[in-house]
Each structure stands twice: as structure tokens, then as C-alpha cells.
mmCIF file with all atom_site columns, C-alpha atoms in Angstrom:
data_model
loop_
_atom_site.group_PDB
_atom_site.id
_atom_site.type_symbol
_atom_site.label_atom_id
_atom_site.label_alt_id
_atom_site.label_comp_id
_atom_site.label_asym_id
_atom_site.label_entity_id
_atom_site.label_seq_id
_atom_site.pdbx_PDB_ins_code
_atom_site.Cartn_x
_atom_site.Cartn_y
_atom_site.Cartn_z
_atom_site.occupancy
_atom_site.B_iso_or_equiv
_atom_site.pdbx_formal_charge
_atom_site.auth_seq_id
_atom_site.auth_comp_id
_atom_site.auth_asym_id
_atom_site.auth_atom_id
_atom_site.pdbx_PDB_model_num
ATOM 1   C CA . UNK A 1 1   ? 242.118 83.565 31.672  1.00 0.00 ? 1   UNK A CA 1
ATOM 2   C CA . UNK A 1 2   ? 240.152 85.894 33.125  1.00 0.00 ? 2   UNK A CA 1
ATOM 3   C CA . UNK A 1 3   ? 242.224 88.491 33.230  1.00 0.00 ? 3   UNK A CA 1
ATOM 4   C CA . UNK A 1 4   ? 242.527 88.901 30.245  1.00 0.00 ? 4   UNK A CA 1
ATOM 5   C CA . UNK A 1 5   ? 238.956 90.566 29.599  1.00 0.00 ? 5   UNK A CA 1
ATOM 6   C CA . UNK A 1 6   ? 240.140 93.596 31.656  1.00 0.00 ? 6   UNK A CA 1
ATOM 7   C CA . UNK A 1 7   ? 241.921 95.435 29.849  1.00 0.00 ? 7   UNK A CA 1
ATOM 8   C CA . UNK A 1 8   ? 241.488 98.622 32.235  1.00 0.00 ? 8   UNK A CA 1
ATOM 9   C CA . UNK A 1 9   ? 241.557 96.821 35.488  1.00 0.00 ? 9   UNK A CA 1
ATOM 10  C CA . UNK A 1 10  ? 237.839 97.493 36.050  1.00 0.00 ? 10  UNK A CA 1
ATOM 11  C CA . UNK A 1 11  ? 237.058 93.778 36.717  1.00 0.00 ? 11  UNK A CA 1
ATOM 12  C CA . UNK A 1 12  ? 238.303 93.222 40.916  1.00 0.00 ? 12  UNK A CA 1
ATOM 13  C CA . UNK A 1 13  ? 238.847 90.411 42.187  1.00 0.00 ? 13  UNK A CA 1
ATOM 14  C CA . UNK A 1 14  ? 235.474 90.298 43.593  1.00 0.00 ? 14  UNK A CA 1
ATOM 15  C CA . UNK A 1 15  ? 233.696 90.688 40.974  1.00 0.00 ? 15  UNK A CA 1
ATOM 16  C CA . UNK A 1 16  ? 235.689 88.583 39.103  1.00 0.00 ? 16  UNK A CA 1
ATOM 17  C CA . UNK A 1 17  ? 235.027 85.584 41.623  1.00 0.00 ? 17  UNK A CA 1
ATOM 18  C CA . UNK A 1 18  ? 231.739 86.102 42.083  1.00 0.00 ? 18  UNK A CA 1
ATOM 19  C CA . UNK A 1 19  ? 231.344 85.705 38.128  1.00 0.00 ? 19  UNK A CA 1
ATOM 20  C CA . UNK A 1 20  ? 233.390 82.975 38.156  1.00 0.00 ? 20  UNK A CA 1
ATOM 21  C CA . UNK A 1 21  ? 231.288 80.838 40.468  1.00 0.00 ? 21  UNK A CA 1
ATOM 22  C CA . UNK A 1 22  ? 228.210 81.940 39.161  1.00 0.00 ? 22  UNK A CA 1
ATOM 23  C CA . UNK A 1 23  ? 229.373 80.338 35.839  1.00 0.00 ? 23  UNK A CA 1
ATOM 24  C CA . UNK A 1 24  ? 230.611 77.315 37.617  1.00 0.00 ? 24  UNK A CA 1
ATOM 25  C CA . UNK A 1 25  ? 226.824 77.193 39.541  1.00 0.00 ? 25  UNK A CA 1
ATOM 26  C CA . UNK A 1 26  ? 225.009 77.861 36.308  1.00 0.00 ? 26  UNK A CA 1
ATOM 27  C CA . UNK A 1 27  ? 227.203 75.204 34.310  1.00 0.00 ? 27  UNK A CA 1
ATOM 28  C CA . UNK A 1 28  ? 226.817 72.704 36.903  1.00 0.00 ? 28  UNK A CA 1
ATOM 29  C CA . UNK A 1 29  ? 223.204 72.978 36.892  1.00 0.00 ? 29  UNK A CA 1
ATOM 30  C CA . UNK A 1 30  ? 222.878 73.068 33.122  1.00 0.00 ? 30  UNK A CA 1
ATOM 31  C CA . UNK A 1 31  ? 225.007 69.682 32.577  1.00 0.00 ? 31  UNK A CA 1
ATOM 32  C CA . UNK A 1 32  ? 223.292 67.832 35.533  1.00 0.00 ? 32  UNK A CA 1
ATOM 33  C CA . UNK A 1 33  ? 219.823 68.865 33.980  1.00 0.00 ? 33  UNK A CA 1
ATOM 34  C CA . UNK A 1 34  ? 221.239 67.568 30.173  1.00 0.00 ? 34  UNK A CA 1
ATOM 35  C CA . UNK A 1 35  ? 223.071 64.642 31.215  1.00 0.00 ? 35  UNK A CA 1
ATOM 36  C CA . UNK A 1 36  ? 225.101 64.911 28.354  1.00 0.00 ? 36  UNK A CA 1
ATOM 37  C CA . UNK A 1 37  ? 226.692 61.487 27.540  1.00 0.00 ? 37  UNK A CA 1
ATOM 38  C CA . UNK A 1 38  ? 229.896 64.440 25.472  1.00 0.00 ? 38  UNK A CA 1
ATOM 39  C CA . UNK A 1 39  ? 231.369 67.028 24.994  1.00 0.00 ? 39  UNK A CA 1
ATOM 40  C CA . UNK A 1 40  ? 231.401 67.667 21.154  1.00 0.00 ? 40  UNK A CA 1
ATOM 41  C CA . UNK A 1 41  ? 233.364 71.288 20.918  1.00 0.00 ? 41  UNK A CA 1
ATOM 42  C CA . UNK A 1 42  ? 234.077 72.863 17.156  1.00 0.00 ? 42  UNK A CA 1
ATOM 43  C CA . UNK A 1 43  ? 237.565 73.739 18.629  1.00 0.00 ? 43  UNK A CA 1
ATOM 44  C CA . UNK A 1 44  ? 240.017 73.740 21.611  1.00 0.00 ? 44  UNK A CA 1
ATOM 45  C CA . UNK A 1 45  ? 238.148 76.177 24.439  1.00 0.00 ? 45  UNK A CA 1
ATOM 46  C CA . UNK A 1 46  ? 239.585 79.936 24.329  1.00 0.00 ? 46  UNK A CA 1
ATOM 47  C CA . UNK A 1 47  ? 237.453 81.876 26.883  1.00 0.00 ? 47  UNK A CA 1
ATOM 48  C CA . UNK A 1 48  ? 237.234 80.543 30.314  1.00 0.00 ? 48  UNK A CA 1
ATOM 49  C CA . UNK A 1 49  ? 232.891 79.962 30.264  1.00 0.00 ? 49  UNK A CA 1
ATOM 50  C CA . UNK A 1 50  ? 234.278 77.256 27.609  1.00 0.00 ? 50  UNK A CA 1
ATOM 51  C CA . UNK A 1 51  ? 237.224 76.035 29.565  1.00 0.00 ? 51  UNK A CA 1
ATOM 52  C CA . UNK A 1 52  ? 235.160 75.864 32.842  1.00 0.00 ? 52  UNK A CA 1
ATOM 53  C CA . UNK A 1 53  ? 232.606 73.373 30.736  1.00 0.00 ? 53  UNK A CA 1
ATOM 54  C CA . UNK A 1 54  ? 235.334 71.437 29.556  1.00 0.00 ? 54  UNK A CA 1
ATOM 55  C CA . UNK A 1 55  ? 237.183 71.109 32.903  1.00 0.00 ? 55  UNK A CA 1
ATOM 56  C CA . UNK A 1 56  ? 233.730 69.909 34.448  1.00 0.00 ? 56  UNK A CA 1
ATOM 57  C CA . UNK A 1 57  ? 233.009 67.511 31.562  1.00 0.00 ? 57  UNK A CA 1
ATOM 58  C CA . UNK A 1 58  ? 236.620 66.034 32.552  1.00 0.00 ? 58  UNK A CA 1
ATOM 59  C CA . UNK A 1 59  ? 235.496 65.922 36.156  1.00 0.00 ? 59  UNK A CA 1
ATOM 60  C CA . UNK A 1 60  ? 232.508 63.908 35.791  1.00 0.00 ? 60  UNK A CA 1
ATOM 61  C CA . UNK A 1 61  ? 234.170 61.855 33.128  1.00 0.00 ? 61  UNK A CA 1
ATOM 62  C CA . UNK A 1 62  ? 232.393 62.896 30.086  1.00 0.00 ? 62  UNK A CA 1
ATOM 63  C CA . UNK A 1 63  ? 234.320 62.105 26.993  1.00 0.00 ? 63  UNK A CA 1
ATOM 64  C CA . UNK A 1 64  ? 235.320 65.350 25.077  1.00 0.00 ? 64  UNK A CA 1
ATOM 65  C CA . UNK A 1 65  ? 236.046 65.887 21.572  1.00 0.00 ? 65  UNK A CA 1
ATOM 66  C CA . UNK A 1 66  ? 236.553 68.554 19.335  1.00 0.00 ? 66  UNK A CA 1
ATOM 67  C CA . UNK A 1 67  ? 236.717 69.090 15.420  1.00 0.00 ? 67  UNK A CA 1
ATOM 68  C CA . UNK A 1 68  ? 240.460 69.222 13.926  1.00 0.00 ? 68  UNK A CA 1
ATOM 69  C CA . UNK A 1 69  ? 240.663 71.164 10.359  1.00 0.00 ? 69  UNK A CA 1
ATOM 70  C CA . UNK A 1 70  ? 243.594 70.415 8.197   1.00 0.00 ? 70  UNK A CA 1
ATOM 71  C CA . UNK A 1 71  ? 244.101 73.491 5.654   1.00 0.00 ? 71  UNK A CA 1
ATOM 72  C CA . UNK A 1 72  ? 246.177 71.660 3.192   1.00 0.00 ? 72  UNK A CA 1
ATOM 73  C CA . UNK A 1 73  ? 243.273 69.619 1.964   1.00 0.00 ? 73  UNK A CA 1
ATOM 74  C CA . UNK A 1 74  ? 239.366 69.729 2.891   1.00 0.00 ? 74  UNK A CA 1
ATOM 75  C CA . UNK A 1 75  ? 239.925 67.451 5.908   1.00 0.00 ? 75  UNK A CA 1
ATOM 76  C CA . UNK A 1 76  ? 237.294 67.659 9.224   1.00 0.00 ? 76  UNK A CA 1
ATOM 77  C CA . UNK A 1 77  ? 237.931 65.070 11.842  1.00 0.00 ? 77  UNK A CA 1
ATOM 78  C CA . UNK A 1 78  ? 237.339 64.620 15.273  1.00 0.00 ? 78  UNK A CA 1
ATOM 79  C CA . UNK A 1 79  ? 239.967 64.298 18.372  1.00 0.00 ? 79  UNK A CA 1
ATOM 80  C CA . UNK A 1 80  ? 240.110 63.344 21.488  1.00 0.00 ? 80  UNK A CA 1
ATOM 81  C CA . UNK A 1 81  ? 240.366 66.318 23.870  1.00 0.00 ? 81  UNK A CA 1
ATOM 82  C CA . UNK A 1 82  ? 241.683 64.575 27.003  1.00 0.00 ? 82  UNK A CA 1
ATOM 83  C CA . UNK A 1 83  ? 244.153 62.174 24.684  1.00 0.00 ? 83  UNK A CA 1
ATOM 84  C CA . UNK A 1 84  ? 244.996 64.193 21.684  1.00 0.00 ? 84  UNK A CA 1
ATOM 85  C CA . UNK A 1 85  ? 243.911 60.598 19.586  1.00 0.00 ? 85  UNK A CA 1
ATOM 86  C CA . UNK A 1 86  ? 242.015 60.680 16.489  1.00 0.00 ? 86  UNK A CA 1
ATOM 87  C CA . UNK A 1 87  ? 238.560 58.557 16.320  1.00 0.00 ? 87  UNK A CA 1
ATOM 88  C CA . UNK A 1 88  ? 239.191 56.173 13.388  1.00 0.00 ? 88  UNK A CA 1
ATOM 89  C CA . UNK A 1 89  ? 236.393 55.865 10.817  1.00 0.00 ? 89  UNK A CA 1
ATOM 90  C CA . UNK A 1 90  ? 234.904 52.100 11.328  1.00 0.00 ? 90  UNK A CA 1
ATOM 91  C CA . UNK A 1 91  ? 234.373 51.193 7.657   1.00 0.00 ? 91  UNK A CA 1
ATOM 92  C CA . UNK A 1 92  ? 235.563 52.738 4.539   1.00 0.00 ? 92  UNK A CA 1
ATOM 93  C CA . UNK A 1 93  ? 232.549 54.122 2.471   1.00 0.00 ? 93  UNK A CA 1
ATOM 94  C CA . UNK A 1 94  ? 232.646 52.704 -0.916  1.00 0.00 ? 94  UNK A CA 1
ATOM 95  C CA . UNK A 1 95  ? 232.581 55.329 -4.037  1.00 0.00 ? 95  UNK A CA 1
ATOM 96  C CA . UNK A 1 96  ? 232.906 54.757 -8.194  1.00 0.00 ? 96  UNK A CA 1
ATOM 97  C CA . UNK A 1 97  ? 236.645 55.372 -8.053  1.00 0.00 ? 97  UNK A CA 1
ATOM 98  C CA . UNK A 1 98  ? 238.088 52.462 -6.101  1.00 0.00 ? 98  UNK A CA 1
ATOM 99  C CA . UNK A 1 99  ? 236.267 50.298 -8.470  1.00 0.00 ? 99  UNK A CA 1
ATOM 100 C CA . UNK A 1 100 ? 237.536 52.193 -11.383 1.00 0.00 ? 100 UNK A CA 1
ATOM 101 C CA . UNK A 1 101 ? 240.980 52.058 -9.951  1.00 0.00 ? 101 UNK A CA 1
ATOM 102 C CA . UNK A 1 102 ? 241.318 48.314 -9.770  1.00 0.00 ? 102 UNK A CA 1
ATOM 103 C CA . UNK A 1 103 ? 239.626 47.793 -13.374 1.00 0.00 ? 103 UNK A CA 1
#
């Protein structure tokens, strides 16, 4: 993934490593400071700082999840990242038109 930023080959592999686990030192830190009990992501990780927090959210087996869009209709949900499921609503929320539908 990281090769991908360098688009003139100005990035070695160094300095690409040392970046790397400098990110992986800083993230660390950060998500043993927050305890985070998840990962709530608005998409699927692109860039590898994202990837690298979902990979060590995985590791210490913090659930992940990130938002799902449908385009056909105004739809927002939320999906496992590890499992690909769907979290299912618990309760329907009650509105006028079911009650006007079975009138």
C-alpha cells in the first residue's frame, strides 16, 4: 500500500519502514491509552495509517464495523468488517403509516 504514495520513487525503503513503524508505535500507543471497546470506520480502510488501525483492532480483538451506503435508496447501515454481516435493528420503530396501512 505504501507504495503507492511514491509516485517518483523518492520514498526508500528506509524511510518507508521507519514510517511504517512509527505509525504502528504511535497507533499502538494511541489505542492502549483509549481502550476503545470498536472500531466504528465510515468506510472500508484505503490508505495504510487506516489499514494498520484496523489490522491492530483485529489483533487485540476489537470488533470493527463500518457504514455501508446503498445508492438506490437513502439506506445507511452498519457491517461487520471482520464477517461482512449486517447488525440487525432490535425493534422496529413504530411511525403513522403502518397504522394507516392496516386501517
Amino acid at each position: 500500500m505504501m507504495d503507492r504514495l511514491d509516485l517518483y520513487g523518492t520514498f526508500g525503503r528506509l524511510d518507508r519502514e521507519t514510517s511504517f513503524h512509527n505509525l504502528v508505535i504511535w497507533n499502538l500507543k494511541r489505542i492502549y491509552i483509549s481502550q476503545p471497546d470498536v472500531l466504528i470506520a465510515t468506510e472500508a480502510p484505503h490508505d495504510y495509517a487506516k489499514y494498520l488501525i484496523y489490522e491492530i483492532c483485529l489483533f487485540l480483538n476489537i470488533p470493527c464495523y463500518k457504514f455501508v451506503n446503498w445508492v438506490q435508496l437513502p439506506l445507511l447501515f452498519l457491517q461487520n468488517m471482520k464477517s461482512d454481516k449486517i447488525l440487525e435493528k432490535k425493534e422496529k420503530i413504530k411511525n403513522d403509516f403502518d397504522s394507516k396501512m392496516i386501517e
